[in-house]
Amino acid sequence: MQSCLSYQVEKLSAEDSWALFKQRAFAHGGVLESETFVSLGRNMVERCGGLPQAVKTLGGLLHSKKSEEEWLLIQNS
C-alpha cells in the first residue's frame, strides 16, 4: 500500500487573493474591470477564504462570462 503525501497550503491575504483573481478574470479578452464587476468579484473572492486554487479557478471561470447576470448567477450559486 502506498502512502499519500499531504501538503499544507497557506492561505493568501485578501490583497494577494484579489491580485490573483484579477490576473485571471480581467486578463486580455476578459470582461472590463468596471466598478460593477470589481464589486462582484471582491465579494466572491472573499468567499474563497484565501484558498489559492479556489481563487484561481473562480477567476478562470469568470474570465469567459461577459455579462453582469452571468456573474450574479455564479455569485449566488
Short mmCIF file of C-alpha atoms in Angstrom, two decimals:
data_model
loop_
_atom_site.label_atom_id
_atom_site.label_comp_id
_atom_site.label_asym_id
_atom_site.label_seq_id
_atom_site.Cartn_x
_atom_site.Cartn_y
_atom_site.Cartn_z
CA MET A 1 0.00 0.00 0.00
CA GLN A 2 1.34 3.43 -0.93
CA SER A 3 1.23 6.36 1.41
CA CYS A 4 -0.10 9.72 0.29
CA LEU A 5 1.83 12.88 0.75
CA SER A 6 -0.08 15.84 2.06
CA TYR A 7 0.90 19.45 1.66
CA GLN A 8 -0.05 22.33 3.88
CA VAL A 9 -1.28 25.15 1.66
CA GLU A 10 -1.01 28.60 3.13
CA LYS A 11 -3.93 30.92 2.63
CA LEU A 12 -3.47 34.08 0.62
CA SER A 13 -4.02 37.50 2.11
CA ALA A 14 -7.04 39.47 0.89
CA GLU A 15 -4.72 41.61 -1.28
CA ASP A 16 -2.94 38.61 -2.81
CA SER A 17 -6.25 36.83 -3.41
CA TRP A 18 -7.59 39.86 -5.25
CA ALA A 19 -4.42 40.22 -7.33
CA LEU A 20 -4.55 36.55 -8.38
CA PHE A 21 -8.24 36.83 -9.23
CA LYS A 22 -7.68 39.97 -11.32
CA GLN A 23 -4.91 38.27 -13.31
CA ARG A 24 -7.37 35.57 -14.36
CA ALA A 25 -10.76 37.30 -14.59
CA PHE A 26 -9.73 40.61 -16.13
CA ALA A 27 -6.90 39.35 -18.35
CA HIS A 28 -6.80 40.09 -22.07
CA GLY A 29 -10.09 39.05 -23.63
CA GLY A 30 -11.94 39.02 -20.32
CA VAL A 31 -14.54 41.48 -19.10
CA LEU A 32 -13.57 45.07 -18.43
CA GLU A 33 -12.60 45.93 -14.88
CA SER A 34 -15.66 48.08 -14.20
CA GLU A 35 -16.97 49.11 -10.78
CA THR A 36 -19.77 46.54 -11.00
CA PHE A 37 -17.51 43.60 -11.86
CA VAL A 38 -14.93 44.65 -9.27
CA SER A 39 -17.61 44.74 -6.56
CA LEU A 40 -18.99 41.34 -7.54
CA GLY A 41 -15.50 39.89 -7.87
CA ARG A 42 -14.34 41.12 -4.47
CA ASN A 43 -17.41 39.58 -2.84
CA MET A 44 -16.78 36.20 -4.47
CA VAL A 45 -13.03 36.27 -3.76
CA GLU A 46 -13.76 36.87 -0.08
CA ARG A 47 -15.87 33.72 -0.05
CA CYS A 48 -12.86 31.73 -1.32
CA GLY A 49 -11.28 32.15 2.11
CA GLY A 50 -7.78 32.78 0.77
CA LEU A 51 -7.51 29.36 -0.87
CA PRO A 52 -5.28 29.86 -3.93
CA GLN A 53 -6.82 27.14 -6.10
CA ALA A 54 -10.35 28.40 -5.39
CA VAL A 55 -9.39 31.97 -6.32
CA LYS A 56 -7.60 30.85 -9.48
CA THR A 57 -10.50 28.63 -10.57
CA LEU A 58 -13.06 31.35 -9.92
CA GLY A 59 -11.08 33.89 -11.92
CA GLY A 60 -10.71 31.47 -14.82
CA LEU A 61 -14.41 30.70 -14.81
CA LEU A 62 -15.46 34.35 -14.73
CA HIS A 63 -12.99 35.30 -17.47
CA SER A 64 -15.38 33.89 -20.07
CA LYS A 65 -18.51 35.44 -18.53
CA LYS A 66 -19.21 38.80 -20.13
CA SER A 67 -22.47 39.91 -18.51
CA GLU A 68 -23.38 41.06 -15.03
CA GLU A 69 -26.18 38.49 -14.99
CA GLU A 70 -23.69 35.65 -15.53
CA TRP A 71 -21.51 36.92 -12.69
CA LEU A 72 -24.55 37.22 -10.42
CA LEU A 73 -25.59 33.65 -11.21
CA ILE A 74 -22.18 32.39 -10.16
CA GLN A 75 -22.12 34.59 -7.07
CA ASN A 76 -25.49 33.26 -5.97
CA SER A 77 -24.68 29.59 -6.59
#
